[in-house]
Amino acid sequence: MGHCPYSYGGIVKTMRTALVLLLGIMLLVGLACGNGGEPAQTPTSTPLSGFITHTDEVNGFSFSYPDDWHLASDELSAGTDVMFLSPVACSDVTTNFNVVSEGLPYTMSVQSYFENGKIYLQAFAEYTPISDTELTVAGEPSIKHVYTWLLAGQTLKQMQVYVVQDETAWVLTFTTAPECWSQYEATFDAITGSFRLLK
């Protein structure tokens, strides 16, 4: 099976029935080609050597990423702010990272945002949660959720980091094959640790 030349970020938006208030939940899915709680941690704010900074003034964030990854501007789906692809596919998956920002109808905690979003992750084929970790990202309480799921016969391992400030949420999604996780985990954590809000 040949590897995908790129991955795609999709969105799921849903309505929260409680108090008839609209709550959009963004779920980022990296597509591949194919026939328990942990203690609070704070990722390092010093990116690995060989990283450069990307700044998104419109959506209010910046982060550092490996200088050999490339911006996938042509492959962005509606609602995805930015996506970067690794230069070489690992297994049959092109490892990727993307960010979605979302305006919320009211101020909520990151825990509430995450719990609502988790309902929709459970609809993914063979969705298997691995870990939930409380972090501080960009000075805000955040949650890192790691899980696997099955898409078109290919098992994906994803890490989503949820950051909420006032009435805006950002979701950072990292996707690779399970067998490639150890190769990319430090990079994913470094990108997360470099994430900054411009407001």
PDB file of C-alpha atoms in Angstrom:
ATOM      1  CA  MET A   1       0.000   0.000   0.000  1.00  0.00           C
ATOM      2  CA  GLY A   2       1.387   3.413  -0.948  1.00  0.00           C
ATOM      3  CA  HIS A   3       1.483   6.212   1.563  1.00  0.00           C
ATOM      4  CA  CYS A   4      -0.747   9.265   1.458  1.00  0.00           C
ATOM      5  CA  PRO A   5       0.910  12.361  -0.004  1.00  0.00           C
ATOM      6  CA  TYR A   6      -1.009  14.476   2.491  1.00  0.00           C
ATOM      7  CA  SER A   7      -3.558  14.336   5.275  1.00  0.00           C
ATOM      8  CA  TYR A   8      -6.858  16.107   5.657  1.00  0.00           C
ATOM      9  CA  GLY A   9      -8.310  17.939   8.636  1.00  0.00           C
ATOM     10  CA  GLY A  10     -12.059  17.511   8.990  1.00  0.00           C
ATOM     11  CA  ILE A  11     -14.528  19.237  11.297  1.00  0.00           C
ATOM     12  CA  VAL A  12     -17.494  18.019  13.258  1.00  0.00           C
ATOM     13  CA  LYS A  13     -19.796  20.703  14.697  1.00  0.00           C
ATOM     14  CA  THR A  14     -22.702  19.806  16.947  1.00  0.00           C
ATOM     15  CA  MET A  15     -25.364  21.400  19.072  1.00  0.00           C
ATOM     16  CA  ARG A  16     -25.470  21.124  22.838  1.00  0.00           C
ATOM     17  CA  THR A  17     -29.071  20.695  23.953  1.00  0.00           C
ATOM     18  CA  ALA A  18     -28.614  21.845  27.549  1.00  0.00           C
ATOM     19  CA  LEU A  19     -30.097  25.324  27.904  1.00  0.00           C
ATOM     20  CA  VAL A  20     -30.505  25.318  24.106  1.00  0.00           C
ATOM     21  CA  LEU A  21     -27.048  26.877  23.743  1.00  0.00           C
ATOM     22  CA  LEU A  22     -25.017  26.226  20.639  1.00  0.00           C
ATOM     23  CA  LEU A  23     -21.642  24.621  21.350  1.00  0.00           C
ATOM     24  CA  GLY A  24     -19.331  23.891  18.438  1.00  0.00           C
ATOM     25  CA  ILE A  25     -16.888  21.068  19.006  1.00  0.00           C
ATOM     26  CA  MET A  26     -14.024  20.828  16.538  1.00  0.00           C
ATOM     27  CA  LEU A  27     -12.560  17.382  15.983  1.00  0.00           C
ATOM     28  CA  LEU A  28      -9.491  17.151  13.779  1.00  0.00           C
ATOM     29  CA  VAL A  29      -8.997  13.972  11.885  1.00  0.00           C
ATOM     30  CA  GLY A  30      -5.784  13.199  10.008  1.00  0.00           C
ATOM     31  CA  LEU A  31      -6.646  10.876   7.131  1.00  0.00           C
ATOM     32  CA  ALA A  32      -4.381   8.065   5.981  1.00  0.00           C
ATOM     33  CA  CYS A  33      -4.516   6.243   2.670  1.00  0.00           C
ATOM     34  CA  GLY A  34      -5.666   2.674   2.948  1.00  0.00           C
ATOM     35  CA  ASN A  35      -7.319  -0.187   1.133  1.00  0.00           C
ATOM     36  CA  GLY A  36      -7.056   7.161  32.531  1.00  0.00           C
ATOM     37  CA  GLY A  37      -5.894  10.450  33.919  1.00  0.00           C
ATOM     38  CA  GLU A  38      -2.270  11.334  34.529  1.00  0.00           C
ATOM     39  CA  PRO A  39      -0.589  13.938  36.733  1.00  0.00           C
ATOM     40  CA  ALA A  40      -0.492  17.537  35.518  1.00  0.00           C
ATOM     41  CA  GLN A  41       2.509  18.458  33.413  1.00  0.00           C
ATOM     42  CA  THR A  42       3.720  21.487  31.536  1.00  0.00           C
ATOM     43  CA  PRO A  43       5.500  20.916  28.216  1.00  0.00           C
ATOM     44  CA  THR A  44       8.818  22.605  27.679  1.00  0.00           C
ATOM     45  CA  SER A  45       8.703  26.088  26.199  1.00  0.00           C
ATOM     46  CA  THR A  46      12.086  25.611  24.518  1.00  0.00           C
ATOM     47  CA  PRO A  47      11.618  23.981  21.109  1.00  0.00           C
ATOM     48  CA  LEU A  48      14.116  21.490  19.736  1.00  0.00           C
ATOM     49  CA  SER A  49      16.945  22.824  17.628  1.00  0.00           C
ATOM     50  CA  GLY A  50      16.078  23.153  13.958  1.00  0.00           C
ATOM     51  CA  PHE A  51      12.623  24.605  14.637  1.00  0.00           C
ATOM     52  CA  ILE A  52      11.229  27.802  13.110  1.00  0.00           C
ATOM     53  CA  THR A  53       8.226  29.912  14.160  1.00  0.00           C
ATOM     54  CA  HIS A  54       4.884  30.171  12.407  1.00  0.00           C
ATOM     55  CA  THR A  55       2.634  33.093  13.422  1.00  0.00           C
ATOM     56  CA  ASP A  56      -1.078  33.315  12.615  1.00  0.00           C
ATOM     57  CA  GLU A  57      -2.170  36.881  13.384  1.00  0.00           C
ATOM     58  CA  VAL A  58      -5.717  36.295  12.163  1.00  0.00           C
ATOM     59  CA  ASN A  59      -6.439  33.369  14.483  1.00  0.00           C
ATOM     60  CA  GLY A  60      -4.257  34.626  17.327  1.00  0.00           C
ATOM     61  CA  PHE A  61      -1.509  32.052  17.857  1.00  0.00           C
ATOM     62  CA  SER A  62       2.071  31.102  17.066  1.00  0.00           C
ATOM     63  CA  PHE A  63       4.169  27.950  17.451  1.00  0.00           C
ATOM     64  CA  SER A  64       7.495  26.504  16.405  1.00  0.00           C
ATOM     65  CA  TYR A  65       7.783  23.521  14.079  1.00  0.00           C
ATOM     66  CA  PRO A  66      10.611  21.498  12.479  1.00  0.00           C
ATOM     67  CA  ASP A  67      12.191  23.447   9.633  1.00  0.00           C
ATOM     68  CA  ASP A  68      11.933  20.461   7.256  1.00  0.00           C
ATOM     69  CA  TRP A  69       8.135  20.163   7.656  1.00  0.00           C
ATOM     70  CA  HIS A  70       6.066  22.013   5.071  1.00  0.00           C
ATOM     71  CA  LEU A  71       2.895  24.059   5.167  1.00  0.00           C
ATOM     72  CA  ALA A  72       0.015  22.206   3.529  1.00  0.00           C
ATOM     73  CA  SER A  73      -1.966  25.227   2.398  1.00  0.00           C
ATOM     74  CA  ASP A  74      -3.508  23.466  -0.614  1.00  0.00           C
ATOM     75  CA  GLU A  75      -4.820  20.552   1.482  1.00  0.00           C
ATOM     76  CA  LEU A  76      -6.605  22.574   4.190  1.00  0.00           C
ATOM     77  CA  SER A  77     -10.224  21.707   4.825  1.00  0.00           C
ATOM     78  CA  ALA A  78     -12.762  24.362   5.720  1.00  0.00           C
ATOM     79  CA  GLY A  79     -12.250  25.473   9.304  1.00  0.00           C
ATOM     80  CA  THR A  80      -8.645  24.319   9.638  1.00  0.00           C
ATOM     81  CA  ASP A  81      -6.365  27.270  10.406  1.00  0.00           C
ATOM     82  CA  VAL A  82      -3.055  25.670   9.452  1.00  0.00           C
ATOM     83  CA  MET A  83      -1.535  22.250   8.759  1.00  0.00           C
ATOM     84  CA  PHE A  84       2.063  21.073   8.465  1.00  0.00           C
ATOM     85  CA  LEU A  85       3.271  17.749   7.038  1.00  0.00           C
ATOM     86  CA  SER A  86       6.415  15.814   7.832  1.00  0.00           C
ATOM     87  CA  PRO A  87       8.797  15.445   4.871  1.00  0.00           C
ATOM     88  CA  VAL A  88       8.793  11.640   4.812  1.00  0.00           C
ATOM     89  CA  ALA A  89       5.925   9.214   5.406  1.00  0.00           C
ATOM     90  CA  CYS A  90       6.368   6.808   8.290  1.00  0.00           C
ATOM     91  CA  SER A  91       4.605   3.538   7.573  1.00  0.00           C
ATOM     92  CA  ASP A  92       1.598   4.361   5.368  1.00  0.00           C
ATOM     93  CA  VAL A  93       0.743   7.622   7.134  1.00  0.00           C
ATOM     94  CA  THR A  94       2.043  11.097   6.405  1.00  0.00           C
ATOM     95  CA  THR A  95       2.658  12.418   9.913  1.00  0.00           C
ATOM     96  CA  ASN A  96       0.990  15.787  10.327  1.00  0.00           C
ATOM     97  CA  PHE A  97      -0.024  18.553  12.715  1.00  0.00           C
ATOM     98  CA  ASN A  98      -2.902  20.997  12.429  1.00  0.00           C
ATOM     99  CA  VAL A  99      -4.679  23.705  14.403  1.00  0.00           C
ATOM    100  CA  VAL A 100      -8.327  24.721  14.482  1.00  0.00           C
ATOM    101  CA  SER A 101      -9.578  27.756  16.406  1.00  0.00           C
ATOM    102  CA  GLU A 102     -13.209  28.189  17.356  1.00  0.00           C
ATOM    103  CA  GLY A 103     -15.243  31.009  18.825  1.00  0.00           C
ATOM    104  CA  LEU A 104     -17.468  29.793  21.664  1.00  0.00           C
ATOM    105  CA  PRO A 105     -20.917  31.134  22.506  1.00  0.00           C
ATOM    106  CA  TYR A 106     -19.903  31.673  26.128  1.00  0.00           C
ATOM    107  CA  THR A 107     -16.895  31.265  28.431  1.00  0.00           C
ATOM    108  CA  MET A 108     -16.311  27.649  29.448  1.00  0.00           C
ATOM    109  CA  SER A 109     -13.593  25.581  31.066  1.00  0.00           C
ATOM    110  CA  VAL A 110     -11.246  23.449  29.017  1.00  0.00           C
ATOM    111  CA  GLN A 111     -12.605  20.421  30.886  1.00  0.00           C
ATOM    112  CA  SER A 112     -16.170  21.160  29.718  1.00  0.00           C
ATOM    113  CA  TYR A 113     -14.993  21.707  26.158  1.00  0.00           C
ATOM    114  CA  PHE A 114     -13.039  18.441  26.195  1.00  0.00           C
ATOM    115  CA  GLU A 115     -15.830  16.367  27.750  1.00  0.00           C
ATOM    116  CA  ASN A 116     -18.283  17.542  25.087  1.00  0.00           C
ATOM    117  CA  GLY A 117     -15.810  16.791  22.299  1.00  0.00           C
ATOM    118  CA  LYS A 118     -15.040  13.314  23.640  1.00  0.00           C
ATOM    119  CA  ILE A 119     -18.613  12.234  22.930  1.00  0.00           C
ATOM    120  CA  TYR A 120     -17.962  12.560  19.203  1.00  0.00           C
ATOM    121  CA  LEU A 121     -14.579  10.858  19.287  1.00  0.00           C
ATOM    122  CA  GLN A 122     -16.389   7.778  20.583  1.00  0.00           C
ATOM    123  CA  ALA A 123     -18.122   7.500  17.200  1.00  0.00           C
ATOM    124  CA  PHE A 124     -14.766   6.853  15.476  1.00  0.00           C
ATOM    125  CA  ALA A 125     -14.208   3.229  14.396  1.00  0.00           C
ATOM    126  CA  GLU A 126     -12.337   1.292  17.091  1.00  0.00           C
ATOM    127  CA  TYR A 127     -11.708   4.499  19.064  1.00  0.00           C
ATOM    128  CA  THR A 128      -9.446   3.547  21.990  1.00  0.00           C
ATOM    129  CA  PRO A 129      -8.451   6.241  24.506  1.00  0.00           C
ATOM    130  CA  ILE A 130      -4.900   5.895  25.822  1.00  0.00           C
ATOM    131  CA  SER A 131      -4.330   8.839  28.155  1.00  0.00           C
ATOM    132  CA  ASP A 132      -5.628  12.214  29.331  1.00  0.00           C
ATOM    133  CA  THR A 133      -3.065  14.628  30.742  1.00  0.00           C
ATOM    134  CA  GLU A 134      -3.620  18.054  32.268  1.00  0.00           C
ATOM    135  CA  LEU A 135      -1.129  20.616  30.951  1.00  0.00           C
ATOM    136  CA  THR A 136      -0.500  24.324  30.985  1.00  0.00           C
ATOM    137  CA  VAL A 137      -0.163  25.543  27.396  1.00  0.00           C
ATOM    138  CA  ALA A 138       0.226  29.223  26.504  1.00  0.00           C
ATOM    139  CA  GLY A 139      -0.429  30.019  30.165  1.00  0.00           C
ATOM    140  CA  GLU A 140      -3.860  28.349  30.054  1.00  0.00           C
ATOM    141  CA  PRO A 141      -5.067  25.101  31.658  1.00  0.00           C
ATOM    142  CA  SER A 142      -5.148  22.562  28.830  1.00  0.00           C
ATOM    143  CA  ILE A 143      -5.774  18.878  28.200  1.00  0.00           C
ATOM    144  CA  LYS A 144      -3.764  16.424  26.099  1.00  0.00           C
ATOM    145  CA  HIS A 145      -5.745  13.419  24.873  1.00  0.00           C
ATOM    146  CA  VAL A 146      -4.000  10.485  23.148  1.00  0.00           C
ATOM    147  CA  TYR A 147      -5.983   7.754  21.388  1.00  0.00           C
ATOM    148  CA  THR A 148      -6.039   5.356  18.447  1.00  0.00           C
ATOM    149  CA  TRP A 149      -8.757   4.680  15.908  1.00  0.00           C
ATOM    150  CA  LEU A 150      -9.275   2.881  12.605  1.00  0.00           C
ATOM    151  CA  LEU A 151      -9.733   4.624   9.267  1.00  0.00           C
ATOM    152  CA  ALA A 152     -10.007   2.730   5.965  1.00  0.00           C
ATOM    153  CA  GLY A 153      -8.210  -0.248   7.482  1.00  0.00           C
ATOM    154  CA  GLN A 154      -5.337   1.885   8.833  1.00  0.00           C
ATOM    155  CA  THR A 155      -4.872   2.359  12.571  1.00  0.00           C
ATOM    156  CA  LEU A 156      -3.974   5.961  13.427  1.00  0.00           C
ATOM    157  CA  LYS A 157      -2.541   7.284  16.662  1.00  0.00           C
ATOM    158  CA  GLN A 158      -3.521  10.867  17.442  1.00  0.00           C
ATOM    159  CA  MET A 159      -2.766  13.414  20.114  1.00  0.00           C
ATOM    160  CA  GLN A 160      -5.136  16.327  20.572  1.00  0.00           C
ATOM    161  CA  VAL A 161      -4.333  19.291  22.803  1.00  0.00           C
ATOM    162  CA  TYR A 162      -7.281  21.470  23.861  1.00  0.00           C
ATOM    163  CA  VAL A 163      -6.608  25.080  24.865  1.00  0.00           C
ATOM    164  CA  VAL A 164      -9.416  27.448  25.917  1.00  0.00           C
ATOM    165  CA  GLN A 165      -9.123  31.153  26.713  1.00  0.00           C
ATOM    166  CA  ASP A 166     -12.315  33.057  27.503  1.00  0.00           C
ATOM    167  CA  GLU A 167     -14.631  32.446  24.526  1.00  0.00           C
ATOM    168  CA  THR A 168     -12.097  30.935  22.127  1.00  0.00           C
ATOM    169  CA  ALA A 169     -10.832  27.362  21.858  1.00  0.00           C
ATOM    170  CA  TRP A 170      -7.842  26.004  19.956  1.00  0.00           C
ATOM    171  CA  VAL A 171      -7.380  22.314  19.168  1.00  0.00           C
ATOM    172  CA  LEU A 172      -3.929  21.071  18.145  1.00  0.00           C
ATOM    173  CA  THR A 173      -4.057  17.650  16.465  1.00  0.00           C
ATOM    174  CA  PHE A 174      -1.049  15.434  15.753  1.00  0.00           C
ATOM    175  CA  THR A 175      -1.411  12.269  13.649  1.00  0.00           C
ATOM    176  CA  THR A 176       0.910   9.385  12.861  1.00  0.00           C
ATOM    177  CA  ALA A 177       0.935   5.580  12.707  1.00  0.00           C
ATOM    178  CA  PRO A 178       1.203   3.785  16.088  1.00  0.00           C
ATOM    179  CA  GLU A 179       4.524   2.225  15.098  1.00  0.00           C
ATOM    180  CA  CYS A 180       5.920   5.709  14.396  1.00  0.00           C
ATOM    181  CA  TRP A 181       4.795   7.291  17.675  1.00  0.00           C
ATOM    182  CA  SER A 182       8.155   7.044  19.447  1.00  0.00           C
ATOM    183  CA  GLN A 183       9.834   8.734  16.468  1.00  0.00           C
ATOM    184  CA  TYR A 184       7.535  11.774  16.623  1.00  0.00           C
ATOM    185  CA  GLU A 185       6.374  12.094  20.240  1.00  0.00           C
ATOM    186  CA  ALA A 186       9.176  14.485  21.276  1.00  0.00           C
ATOM    187  CA  THR A 187       8.438  16.664  18.231  1.00  0.00           C
ATOM    188  CA  PHE A 188       4.732  16.756  19.055  1.00  0.00           C
ATOM    189  CA  ASP A 189       5.497  17.757  22.650  1.00  0.00           C
ATOM    190  CA  ALA A 190       7.954  20.442  21.502  1.00  0.00           C
ATOM    191  CA  ILE A 191       5.381  21.988  19.152  1.00  0.00           C
ATOM    192  CA  THR A 192       2.820  21.929  21.966  1.00  0.00           C
ATOM    193  CA  GLY A 193       5.269  23.576  24.376  1.00  0.00           C
ATOM    194  CA  SER A 194       5.995  26.364  21.898  1.00  0.00           C
ATOM    195  CA  PHE A 195       2.317  27.203  21.283  1.00  0.00           C
ATOM    196  CA  ARG A 196       1.536  30.815  22.223  1.00  0.00           C
ATOM    197  CA  LEU A 197      -1.594  32.981  22.150  1.00  0.00           C
ATOM    198  CA  LEU A 198      -1.189  36.462  20.718  1.00  0.00           C
ATOM    199  CA  LYS A 199      -4.019  38.056  22.712  1.00  0.00           C
TER     200      LYS A 199
END
